[in-house]
Coordinates of N, CA and C in Angstrom, one line a residue:
Chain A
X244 N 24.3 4.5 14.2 CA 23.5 5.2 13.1 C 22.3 4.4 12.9
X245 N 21.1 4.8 13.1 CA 19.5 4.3 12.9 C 19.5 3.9 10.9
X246 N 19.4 2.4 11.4 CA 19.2 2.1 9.6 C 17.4 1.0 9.7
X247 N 17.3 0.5 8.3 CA 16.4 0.1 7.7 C 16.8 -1.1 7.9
X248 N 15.9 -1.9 8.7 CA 16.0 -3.7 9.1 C 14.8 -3.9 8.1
X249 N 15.2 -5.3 7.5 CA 14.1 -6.2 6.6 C 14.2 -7.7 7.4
X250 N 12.9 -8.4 7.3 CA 13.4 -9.7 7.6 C 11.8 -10.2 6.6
X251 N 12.3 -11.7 6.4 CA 13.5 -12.3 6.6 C 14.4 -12.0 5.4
X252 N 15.7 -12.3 5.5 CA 16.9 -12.2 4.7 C 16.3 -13.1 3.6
X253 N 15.9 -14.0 3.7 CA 15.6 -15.2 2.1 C 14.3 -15.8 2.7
X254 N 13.6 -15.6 1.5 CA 12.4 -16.0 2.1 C 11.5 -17.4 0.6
X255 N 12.0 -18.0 0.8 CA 11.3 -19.5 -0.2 C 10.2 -19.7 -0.1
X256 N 9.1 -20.2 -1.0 CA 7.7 -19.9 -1.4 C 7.6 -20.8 -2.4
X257 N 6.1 -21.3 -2.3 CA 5.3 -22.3 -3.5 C 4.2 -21.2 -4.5
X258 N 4.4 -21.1 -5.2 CA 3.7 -20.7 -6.2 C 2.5 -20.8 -5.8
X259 N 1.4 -19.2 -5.8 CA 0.2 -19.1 -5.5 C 0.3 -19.3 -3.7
X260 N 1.3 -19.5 -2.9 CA 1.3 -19.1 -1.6 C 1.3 -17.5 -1.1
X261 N 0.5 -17.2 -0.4 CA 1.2 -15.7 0.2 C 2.2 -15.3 1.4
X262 N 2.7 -14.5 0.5 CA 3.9 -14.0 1.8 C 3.7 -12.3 2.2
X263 N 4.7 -12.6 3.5 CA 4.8 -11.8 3.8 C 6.1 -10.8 4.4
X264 N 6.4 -9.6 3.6 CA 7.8 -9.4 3.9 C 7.7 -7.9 5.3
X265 N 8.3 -7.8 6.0 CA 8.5 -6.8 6.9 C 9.6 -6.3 6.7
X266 N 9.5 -4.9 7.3 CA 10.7 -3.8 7.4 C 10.1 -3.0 8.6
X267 N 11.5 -2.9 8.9 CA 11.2 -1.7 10.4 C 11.9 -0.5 9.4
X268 N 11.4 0.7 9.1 CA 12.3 1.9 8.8 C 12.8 2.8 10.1
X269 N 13.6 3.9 9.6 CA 13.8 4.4 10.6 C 12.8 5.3 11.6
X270 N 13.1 4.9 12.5 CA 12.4 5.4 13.2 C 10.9 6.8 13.2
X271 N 12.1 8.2 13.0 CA 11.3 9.1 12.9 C 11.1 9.4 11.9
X272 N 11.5 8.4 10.5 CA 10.7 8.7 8.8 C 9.5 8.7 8.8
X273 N 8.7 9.4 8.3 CA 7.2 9.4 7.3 C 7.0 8.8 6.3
X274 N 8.3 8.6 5.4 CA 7.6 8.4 4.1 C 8.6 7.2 3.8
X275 N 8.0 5.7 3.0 CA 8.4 4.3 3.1 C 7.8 3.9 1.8
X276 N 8.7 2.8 1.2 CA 8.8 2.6 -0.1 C 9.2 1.3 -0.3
X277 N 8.9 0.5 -1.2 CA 9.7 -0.8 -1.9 C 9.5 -0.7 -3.0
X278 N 10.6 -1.5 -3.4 CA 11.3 -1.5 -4.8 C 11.7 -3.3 -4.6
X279 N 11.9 -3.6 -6.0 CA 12.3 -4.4 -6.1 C 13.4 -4.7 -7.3
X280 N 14.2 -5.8 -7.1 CA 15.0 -6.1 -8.5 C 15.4 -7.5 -8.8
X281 N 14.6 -7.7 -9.7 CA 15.0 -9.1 -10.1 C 16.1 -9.1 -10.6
X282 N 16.9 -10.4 -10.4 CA 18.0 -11.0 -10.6 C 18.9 -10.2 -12.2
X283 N 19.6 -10.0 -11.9 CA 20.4 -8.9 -13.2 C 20.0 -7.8 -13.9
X284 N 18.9 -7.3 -13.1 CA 17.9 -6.5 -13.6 C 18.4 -4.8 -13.0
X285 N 17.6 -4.1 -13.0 CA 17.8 -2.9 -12.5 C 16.7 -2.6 -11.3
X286 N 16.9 -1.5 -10.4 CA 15.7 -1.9 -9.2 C 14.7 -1.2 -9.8
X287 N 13.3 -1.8 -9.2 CA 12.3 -1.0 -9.8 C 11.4 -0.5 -8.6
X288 N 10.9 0.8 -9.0 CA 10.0 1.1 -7.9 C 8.8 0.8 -8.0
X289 N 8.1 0.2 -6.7 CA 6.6 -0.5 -6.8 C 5.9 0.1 -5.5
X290 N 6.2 1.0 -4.6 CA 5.0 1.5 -3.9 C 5.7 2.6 -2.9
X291 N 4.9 4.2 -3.0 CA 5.5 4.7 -1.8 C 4.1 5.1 -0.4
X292 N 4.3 5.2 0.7 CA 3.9 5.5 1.4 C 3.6 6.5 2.8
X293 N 2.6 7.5 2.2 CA 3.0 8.3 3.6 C 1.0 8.8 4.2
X294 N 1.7 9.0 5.2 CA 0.4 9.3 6.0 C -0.8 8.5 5.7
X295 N 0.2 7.0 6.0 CA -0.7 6.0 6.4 C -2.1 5.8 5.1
X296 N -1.1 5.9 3.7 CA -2.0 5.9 2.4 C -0.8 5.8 1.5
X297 N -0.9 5.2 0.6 CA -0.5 5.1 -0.4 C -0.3 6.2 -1.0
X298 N 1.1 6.5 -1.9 CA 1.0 8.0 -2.3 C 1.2 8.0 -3.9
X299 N 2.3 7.0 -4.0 CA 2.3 6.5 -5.4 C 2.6 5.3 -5.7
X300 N 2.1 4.2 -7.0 CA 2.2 2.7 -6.9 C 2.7 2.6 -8.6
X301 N 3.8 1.9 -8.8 CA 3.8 1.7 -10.3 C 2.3 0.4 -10.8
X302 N 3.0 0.6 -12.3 CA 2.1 -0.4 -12.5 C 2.4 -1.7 -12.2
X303 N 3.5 -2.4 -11.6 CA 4.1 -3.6 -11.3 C 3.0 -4.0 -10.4
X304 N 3.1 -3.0 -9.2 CA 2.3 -3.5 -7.9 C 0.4 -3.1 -8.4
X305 N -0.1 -4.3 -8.4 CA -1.2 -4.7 -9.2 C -1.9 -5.5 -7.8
X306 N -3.1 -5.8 -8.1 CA -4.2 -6.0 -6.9 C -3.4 -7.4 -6.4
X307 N -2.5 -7.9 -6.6 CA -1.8 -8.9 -5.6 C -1.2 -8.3 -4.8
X308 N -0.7 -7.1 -5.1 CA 0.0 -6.3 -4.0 C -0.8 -6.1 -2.6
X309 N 0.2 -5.7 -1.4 CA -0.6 -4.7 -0.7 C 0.3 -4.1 0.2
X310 N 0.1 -3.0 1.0 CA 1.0 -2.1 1.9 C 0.4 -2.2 3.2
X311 N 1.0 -2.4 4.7 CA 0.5 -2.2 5.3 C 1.7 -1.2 6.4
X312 N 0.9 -0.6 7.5 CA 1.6 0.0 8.5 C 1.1 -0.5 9.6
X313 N 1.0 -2.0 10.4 CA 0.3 -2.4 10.9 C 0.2 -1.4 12.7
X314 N 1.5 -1.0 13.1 CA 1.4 -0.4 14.2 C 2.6 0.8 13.6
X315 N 3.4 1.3 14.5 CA 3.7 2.6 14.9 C 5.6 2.3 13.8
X316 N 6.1 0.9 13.8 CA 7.2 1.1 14.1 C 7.4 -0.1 12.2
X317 N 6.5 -1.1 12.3 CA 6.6 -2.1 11.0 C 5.9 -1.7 9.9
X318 N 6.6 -1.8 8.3 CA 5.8 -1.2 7.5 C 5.7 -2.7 6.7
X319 N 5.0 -3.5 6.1 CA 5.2 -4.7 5.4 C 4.6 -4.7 3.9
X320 N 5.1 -5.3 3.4 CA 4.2 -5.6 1.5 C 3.9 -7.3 1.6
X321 N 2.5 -7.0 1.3 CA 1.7 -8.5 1.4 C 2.0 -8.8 -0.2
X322 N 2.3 -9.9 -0.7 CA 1.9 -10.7 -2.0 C 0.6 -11.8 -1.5
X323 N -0.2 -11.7 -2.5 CA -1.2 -12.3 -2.2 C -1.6 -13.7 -2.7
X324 N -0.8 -14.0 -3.9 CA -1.1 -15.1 -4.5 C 0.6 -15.4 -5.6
X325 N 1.7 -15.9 -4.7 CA 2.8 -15.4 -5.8 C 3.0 -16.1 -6.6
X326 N 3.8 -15.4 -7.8 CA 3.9 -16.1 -8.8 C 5.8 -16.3 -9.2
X327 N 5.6 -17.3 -10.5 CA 7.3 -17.5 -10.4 C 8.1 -16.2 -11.0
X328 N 7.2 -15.2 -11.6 CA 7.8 -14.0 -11.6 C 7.9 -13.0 -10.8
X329 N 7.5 -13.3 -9.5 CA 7.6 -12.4 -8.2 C 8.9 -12.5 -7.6
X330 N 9.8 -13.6 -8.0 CA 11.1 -13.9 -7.6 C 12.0 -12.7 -7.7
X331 N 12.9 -12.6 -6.7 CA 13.3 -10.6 -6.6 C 13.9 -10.4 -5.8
X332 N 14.6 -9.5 -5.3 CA 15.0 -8.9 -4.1 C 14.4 -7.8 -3.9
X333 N 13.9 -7.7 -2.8 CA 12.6 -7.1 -2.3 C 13.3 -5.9 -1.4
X334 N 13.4 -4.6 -1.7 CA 14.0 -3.6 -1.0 C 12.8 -2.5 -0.2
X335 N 13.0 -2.4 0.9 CA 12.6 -1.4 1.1 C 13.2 -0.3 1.5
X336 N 12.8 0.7 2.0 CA 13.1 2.2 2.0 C 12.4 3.0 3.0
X337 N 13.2 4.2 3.5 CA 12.3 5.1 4.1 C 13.5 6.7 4.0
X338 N 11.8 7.5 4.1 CA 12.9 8.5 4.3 C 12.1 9.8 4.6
X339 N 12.7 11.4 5.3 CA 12.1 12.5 5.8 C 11.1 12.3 6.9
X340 N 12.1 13.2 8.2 CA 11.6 13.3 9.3 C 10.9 14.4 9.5
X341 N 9.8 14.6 10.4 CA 9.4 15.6 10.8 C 10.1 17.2 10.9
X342 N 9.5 17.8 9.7 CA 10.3 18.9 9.1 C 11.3 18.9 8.7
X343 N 11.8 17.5 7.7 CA 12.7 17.1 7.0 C 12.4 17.4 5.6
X344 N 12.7 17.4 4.4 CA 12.2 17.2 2.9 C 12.2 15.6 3.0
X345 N 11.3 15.3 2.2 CA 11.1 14.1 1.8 C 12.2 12.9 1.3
X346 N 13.3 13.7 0.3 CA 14.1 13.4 -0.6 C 15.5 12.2 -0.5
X347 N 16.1 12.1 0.5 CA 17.3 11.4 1.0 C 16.6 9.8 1.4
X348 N 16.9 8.5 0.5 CA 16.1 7.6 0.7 C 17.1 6.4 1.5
X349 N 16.9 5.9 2.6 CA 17.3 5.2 3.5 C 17.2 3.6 2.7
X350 N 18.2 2.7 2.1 CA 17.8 1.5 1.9 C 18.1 0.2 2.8
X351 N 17.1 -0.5 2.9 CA 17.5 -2.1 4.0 C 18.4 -3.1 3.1
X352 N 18.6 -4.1 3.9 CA 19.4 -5.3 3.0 C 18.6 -5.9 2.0
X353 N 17.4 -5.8 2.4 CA 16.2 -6.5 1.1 C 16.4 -8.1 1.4
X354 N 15.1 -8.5 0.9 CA 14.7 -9.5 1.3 C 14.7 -10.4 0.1
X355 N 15.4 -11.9 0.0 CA 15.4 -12.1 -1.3 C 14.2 -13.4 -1.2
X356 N 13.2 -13.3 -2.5 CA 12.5 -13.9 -2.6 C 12.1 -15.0 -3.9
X357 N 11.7 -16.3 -3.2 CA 12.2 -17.4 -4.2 C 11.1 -17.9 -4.3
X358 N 10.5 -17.8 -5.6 CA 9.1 -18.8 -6.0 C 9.2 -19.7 -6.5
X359 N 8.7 -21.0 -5.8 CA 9.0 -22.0 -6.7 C 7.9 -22.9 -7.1
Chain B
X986 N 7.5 9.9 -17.2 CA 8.2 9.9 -16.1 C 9.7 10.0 -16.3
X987 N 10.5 10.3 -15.1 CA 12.4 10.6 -15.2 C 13.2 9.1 -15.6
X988 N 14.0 9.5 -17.0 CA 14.7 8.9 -17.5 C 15.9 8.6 -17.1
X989 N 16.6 7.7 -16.3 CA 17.7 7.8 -16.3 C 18.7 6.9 -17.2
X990 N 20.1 7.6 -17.6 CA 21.2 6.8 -18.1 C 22.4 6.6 -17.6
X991 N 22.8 5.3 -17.4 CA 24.5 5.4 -17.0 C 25.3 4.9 -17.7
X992 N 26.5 5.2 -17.6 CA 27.7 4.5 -18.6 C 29.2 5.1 -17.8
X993 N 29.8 3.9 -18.2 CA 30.0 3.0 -19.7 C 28.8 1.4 -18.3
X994 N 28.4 0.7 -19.2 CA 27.3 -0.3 -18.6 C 28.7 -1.4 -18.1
X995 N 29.8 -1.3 -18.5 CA 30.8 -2.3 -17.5 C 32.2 -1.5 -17.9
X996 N 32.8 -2.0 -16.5 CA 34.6 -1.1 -16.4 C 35.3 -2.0 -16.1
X997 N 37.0 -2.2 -16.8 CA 37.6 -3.3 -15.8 C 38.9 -2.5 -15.6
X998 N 39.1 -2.0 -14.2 CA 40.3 -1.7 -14.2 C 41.0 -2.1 -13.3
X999 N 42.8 -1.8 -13.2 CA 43.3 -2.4 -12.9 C 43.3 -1.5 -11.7
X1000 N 44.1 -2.5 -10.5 CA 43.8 -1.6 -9.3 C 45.0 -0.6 -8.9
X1001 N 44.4 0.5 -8.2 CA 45.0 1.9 -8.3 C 44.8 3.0 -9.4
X1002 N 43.9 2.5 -10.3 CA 43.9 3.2 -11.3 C 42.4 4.4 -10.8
X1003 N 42.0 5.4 -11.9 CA 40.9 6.6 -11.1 C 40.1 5.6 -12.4
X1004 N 38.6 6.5 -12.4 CA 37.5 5.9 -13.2 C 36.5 7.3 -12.6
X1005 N 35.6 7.4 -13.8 CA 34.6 7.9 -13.4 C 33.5 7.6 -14.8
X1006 N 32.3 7.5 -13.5 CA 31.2 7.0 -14.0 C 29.6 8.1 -14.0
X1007 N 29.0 7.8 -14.9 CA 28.1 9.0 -15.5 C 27.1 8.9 -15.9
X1008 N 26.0 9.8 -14.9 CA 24.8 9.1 -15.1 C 24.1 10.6 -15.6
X1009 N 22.8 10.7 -16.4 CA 21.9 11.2 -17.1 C 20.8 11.3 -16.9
X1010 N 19.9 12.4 -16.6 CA 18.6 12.5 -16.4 C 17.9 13.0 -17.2
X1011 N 16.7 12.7 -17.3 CA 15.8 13.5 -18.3 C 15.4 14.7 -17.8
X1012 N 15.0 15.2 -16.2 CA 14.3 16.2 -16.0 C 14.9 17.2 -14.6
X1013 N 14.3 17.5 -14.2 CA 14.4 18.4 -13.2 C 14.4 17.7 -12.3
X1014 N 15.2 17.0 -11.0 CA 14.6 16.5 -10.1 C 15.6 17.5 -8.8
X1015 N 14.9 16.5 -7.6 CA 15.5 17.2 -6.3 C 16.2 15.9 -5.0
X1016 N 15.8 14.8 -5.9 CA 17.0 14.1 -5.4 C 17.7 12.9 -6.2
X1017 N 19.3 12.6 -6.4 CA 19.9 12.2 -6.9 C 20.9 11.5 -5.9
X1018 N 20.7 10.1 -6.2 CA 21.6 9.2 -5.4 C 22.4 8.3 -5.8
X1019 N 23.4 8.0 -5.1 CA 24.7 6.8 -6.0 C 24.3 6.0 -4.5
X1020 N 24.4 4.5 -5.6 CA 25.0 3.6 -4.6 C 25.4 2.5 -4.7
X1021 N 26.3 1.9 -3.9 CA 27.0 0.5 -4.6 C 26.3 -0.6 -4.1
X1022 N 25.9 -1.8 -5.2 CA 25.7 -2.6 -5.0 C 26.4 -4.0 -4.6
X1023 N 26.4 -4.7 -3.6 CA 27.8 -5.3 -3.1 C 27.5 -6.7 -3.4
X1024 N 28.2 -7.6 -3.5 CA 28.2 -8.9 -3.9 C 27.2 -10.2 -3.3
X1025 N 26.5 -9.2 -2.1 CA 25.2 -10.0 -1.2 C 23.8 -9.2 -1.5
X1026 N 24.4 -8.3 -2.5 CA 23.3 -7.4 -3.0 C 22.4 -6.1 -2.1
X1027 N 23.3 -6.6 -1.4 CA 23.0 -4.5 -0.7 C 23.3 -3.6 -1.8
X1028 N 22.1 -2.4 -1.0 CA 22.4 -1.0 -2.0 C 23.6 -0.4 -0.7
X1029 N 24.3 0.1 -0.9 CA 25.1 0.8 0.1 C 24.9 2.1 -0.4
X1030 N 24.7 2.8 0.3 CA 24.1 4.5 0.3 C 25.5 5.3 0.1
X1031 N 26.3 5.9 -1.4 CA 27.1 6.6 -1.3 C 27.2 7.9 -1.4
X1032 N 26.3 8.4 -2.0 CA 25.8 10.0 -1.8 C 24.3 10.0 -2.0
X1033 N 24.4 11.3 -1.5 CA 22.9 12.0 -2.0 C 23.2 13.4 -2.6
X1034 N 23.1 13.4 -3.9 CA 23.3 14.7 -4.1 C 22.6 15.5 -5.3
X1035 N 21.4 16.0 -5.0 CA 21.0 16.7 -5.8 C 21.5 17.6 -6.9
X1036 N 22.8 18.4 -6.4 CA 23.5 19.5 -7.1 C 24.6 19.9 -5.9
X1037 N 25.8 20.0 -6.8 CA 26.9 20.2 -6.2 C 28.0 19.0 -5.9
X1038 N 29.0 19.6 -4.9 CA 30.0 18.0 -5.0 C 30.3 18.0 -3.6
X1039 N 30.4 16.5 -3.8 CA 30.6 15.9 -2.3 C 31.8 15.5 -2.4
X1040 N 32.6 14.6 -0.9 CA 33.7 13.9 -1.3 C 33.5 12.8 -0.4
X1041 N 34.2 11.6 0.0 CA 34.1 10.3 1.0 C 35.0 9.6 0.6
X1042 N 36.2 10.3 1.5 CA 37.2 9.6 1.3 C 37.9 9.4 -0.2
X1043 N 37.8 8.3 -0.9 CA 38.0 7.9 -2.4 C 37.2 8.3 -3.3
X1044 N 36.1 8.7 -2.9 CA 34.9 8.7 -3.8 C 34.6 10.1 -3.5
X1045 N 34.2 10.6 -4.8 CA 33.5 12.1 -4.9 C 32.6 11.5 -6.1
X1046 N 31.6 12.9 -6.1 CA 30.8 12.8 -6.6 C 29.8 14.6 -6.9
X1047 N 29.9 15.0 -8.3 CA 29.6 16.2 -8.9 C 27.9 15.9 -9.6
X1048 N 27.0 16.5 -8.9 CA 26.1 16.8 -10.1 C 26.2 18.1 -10.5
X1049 N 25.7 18.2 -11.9 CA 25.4 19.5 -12.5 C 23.8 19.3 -12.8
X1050 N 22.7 20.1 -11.9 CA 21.2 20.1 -11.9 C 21.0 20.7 -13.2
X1051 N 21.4 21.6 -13.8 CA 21.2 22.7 -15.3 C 21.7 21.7 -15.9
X1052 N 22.2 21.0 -16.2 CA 22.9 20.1 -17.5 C 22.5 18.6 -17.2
X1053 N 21.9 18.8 -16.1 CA 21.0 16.9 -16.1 C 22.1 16.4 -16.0
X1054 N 23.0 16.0 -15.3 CA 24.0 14.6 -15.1 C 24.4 14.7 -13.9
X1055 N 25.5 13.9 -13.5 CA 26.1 13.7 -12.2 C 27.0 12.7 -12.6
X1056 N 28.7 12.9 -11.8 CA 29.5 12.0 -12.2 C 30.4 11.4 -10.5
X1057 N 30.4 10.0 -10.9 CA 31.2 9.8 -9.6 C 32.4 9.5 -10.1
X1058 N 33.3 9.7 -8.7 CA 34.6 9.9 -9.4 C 34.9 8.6 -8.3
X1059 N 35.8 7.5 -8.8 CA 36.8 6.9 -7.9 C 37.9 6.3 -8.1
X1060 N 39.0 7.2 -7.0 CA 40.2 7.5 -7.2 C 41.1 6.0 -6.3
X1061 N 42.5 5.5 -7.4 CA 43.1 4.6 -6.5 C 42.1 3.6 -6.1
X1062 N 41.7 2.8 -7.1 CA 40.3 2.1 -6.9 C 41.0 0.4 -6.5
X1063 N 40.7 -0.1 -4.9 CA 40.6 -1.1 -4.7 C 39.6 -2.6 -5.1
X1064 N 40.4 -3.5 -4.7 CA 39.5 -4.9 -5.7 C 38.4 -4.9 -4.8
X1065 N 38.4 -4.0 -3.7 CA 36.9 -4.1 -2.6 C 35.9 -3.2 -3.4
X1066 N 36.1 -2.4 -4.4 CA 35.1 -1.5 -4.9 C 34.4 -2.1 -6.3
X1067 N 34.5 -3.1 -6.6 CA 34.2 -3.9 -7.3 C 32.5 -4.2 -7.1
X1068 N 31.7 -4.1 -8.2 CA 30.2 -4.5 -7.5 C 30.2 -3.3 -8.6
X1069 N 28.1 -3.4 -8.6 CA 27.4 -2.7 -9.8 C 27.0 -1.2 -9.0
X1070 N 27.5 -0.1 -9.7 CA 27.0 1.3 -9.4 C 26.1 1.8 -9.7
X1071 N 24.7 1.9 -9.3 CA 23.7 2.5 -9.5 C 23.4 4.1 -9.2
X1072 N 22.9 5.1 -10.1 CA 22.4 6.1 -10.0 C 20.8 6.1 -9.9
X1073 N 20.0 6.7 -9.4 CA 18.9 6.7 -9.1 C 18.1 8.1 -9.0
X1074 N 17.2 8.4 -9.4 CA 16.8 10.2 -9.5 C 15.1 10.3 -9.4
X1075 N 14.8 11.4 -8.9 CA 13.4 11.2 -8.0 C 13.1 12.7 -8.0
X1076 N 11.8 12.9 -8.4 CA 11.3 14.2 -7.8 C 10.0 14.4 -7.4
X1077 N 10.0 15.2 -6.3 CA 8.3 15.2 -5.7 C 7.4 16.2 -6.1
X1078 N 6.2 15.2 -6.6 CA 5.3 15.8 -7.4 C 4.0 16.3 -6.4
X1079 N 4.0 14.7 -5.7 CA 2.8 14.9 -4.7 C 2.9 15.3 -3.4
X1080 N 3.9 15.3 -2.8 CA 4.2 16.2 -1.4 C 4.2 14.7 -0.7
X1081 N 4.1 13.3 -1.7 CA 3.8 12.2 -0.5 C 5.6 11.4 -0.8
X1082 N 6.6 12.1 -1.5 CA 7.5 11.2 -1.4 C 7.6 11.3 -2.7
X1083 N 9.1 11.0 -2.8 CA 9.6 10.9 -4.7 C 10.2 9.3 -4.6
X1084 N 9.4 8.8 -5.8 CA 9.8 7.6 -6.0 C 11.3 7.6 -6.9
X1085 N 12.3 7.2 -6.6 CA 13.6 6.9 -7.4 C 13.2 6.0 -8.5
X1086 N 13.9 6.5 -9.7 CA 13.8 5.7 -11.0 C 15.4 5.6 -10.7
X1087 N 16.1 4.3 -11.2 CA 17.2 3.7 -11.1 C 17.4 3.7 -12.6
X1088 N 19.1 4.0 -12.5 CA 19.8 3.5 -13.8 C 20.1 2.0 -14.0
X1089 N 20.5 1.5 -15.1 CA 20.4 0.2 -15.3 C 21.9 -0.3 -14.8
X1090 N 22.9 0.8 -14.0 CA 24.0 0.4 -13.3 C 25.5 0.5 -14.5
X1091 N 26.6 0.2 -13.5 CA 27.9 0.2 -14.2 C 28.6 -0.7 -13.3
X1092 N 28.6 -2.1 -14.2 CA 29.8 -3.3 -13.5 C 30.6 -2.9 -13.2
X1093 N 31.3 -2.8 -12.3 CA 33.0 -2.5 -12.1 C 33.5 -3.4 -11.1
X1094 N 34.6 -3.8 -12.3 CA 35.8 -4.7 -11.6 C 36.7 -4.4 -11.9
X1095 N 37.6 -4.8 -10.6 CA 38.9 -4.3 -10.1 C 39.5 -5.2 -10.1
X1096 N 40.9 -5.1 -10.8 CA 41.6 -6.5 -10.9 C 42.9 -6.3 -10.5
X1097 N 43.5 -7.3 -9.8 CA 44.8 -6.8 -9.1 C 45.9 -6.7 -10.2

């Protein structure tokens, strides 16, 4: 069954370093998403993506953020300067294939992220 | 934007016992998802169900789209089902994707 790979699994950081998280979605989805949730928290959504543009962004994901689709198959979220409240598990998502509804959302193992 | 609620916010039951857990939306949407969160913090995908009922094995799961809720049922519940149950609800506005708004979850532990 075609799922949602993230890497890396744990990813440790210095404060004001940038990272960088990757996900491969499934294959023939259009439309890709991350969320995150900090530690005892509930997940939050912070960016969706389709047709290679941004479709909707909460207010979490702020000009540190960024989205990219760099080729055909990796979707990634840049942090640009992180901070110790960026700490999170970092989920992404994908979902609706070509003449699919958009709606049924695929999640990865998420990526846990540690600022220190 | 879509409100969601779940309850009861923690369960402890003993094992074999049924439970069902119940979540609340503010609006109209077109997709509605359960999923369990496992002790390495995966979401594990257990339904998708905008309206209507499903079943999987132990687990079913009923929304009512006209009355805003959705309830999972799980029956004969093992200490493996233990972990936080999240509901999550989403509707597309822009044609680019519905973002899921998450409930704040239901602890459930299973105690032998």
């Amino acid at each position: 069954e075609p799922e949602v790979t993230q890497t890396p699994s744990h990813q440790v950081t210095q404060m004001g370093q940038e990272v960088i998280l990757r996900c491969v979605p499934i294959s023939n989805h259009l439309y890709f998403y991350w969320y995150r949730q900090i530690l005892g928290q509930k997940v939050e959504f912070l960016v969706s993506f389709y047709n290679n543009e941004i479709s909707e962004k909460s207010e979490i994901f702020d000009d540190q953020f960024s989205v990219e689709r760099p080729d055909g198959s990796n979707f990634t979220l840049k942090i640009r300067s992180t901070k110790l409240e960026d700490s999170a598990m970092y989920f992404c998502a994908s979902s609706g294939a070509l003449g699919q509804k958009p709606y049924e959302q695929y999640f990865g193992p998420g990526t846990r992220l540690t600022v220190t | 934007g879509i409100q969601v609620e779940q309850s009861p916010p923690d369960l402890i039951l003993q094992e074999g016992a049924n439970s069902t857990l119940r979540c609340n939306f503010s609006d109209s949407v077109n997709n509605l998802q359960w999923f369990h969160q496992n002790p390495w913090g995966q979401l594990i995908n257990l339904f998708y169900i905008p309206s209507g009922t499903k079943q999987n094995g132990r687990l079913s799961a009923t929304t009512v789209a006209t009355e805003r809720y959705s309830l999972l049922y799980i029956s004969s519940s093992q200490t493996t089902d233990s972990g936080v149950y999240f509901c999550a609800a989403g509707r597309d506005l822009t044609g680019g994707g519905n973002k899921l708004t998450f409930g704040t979850g239901t602890q459930l532990k299973v105690e032998l």
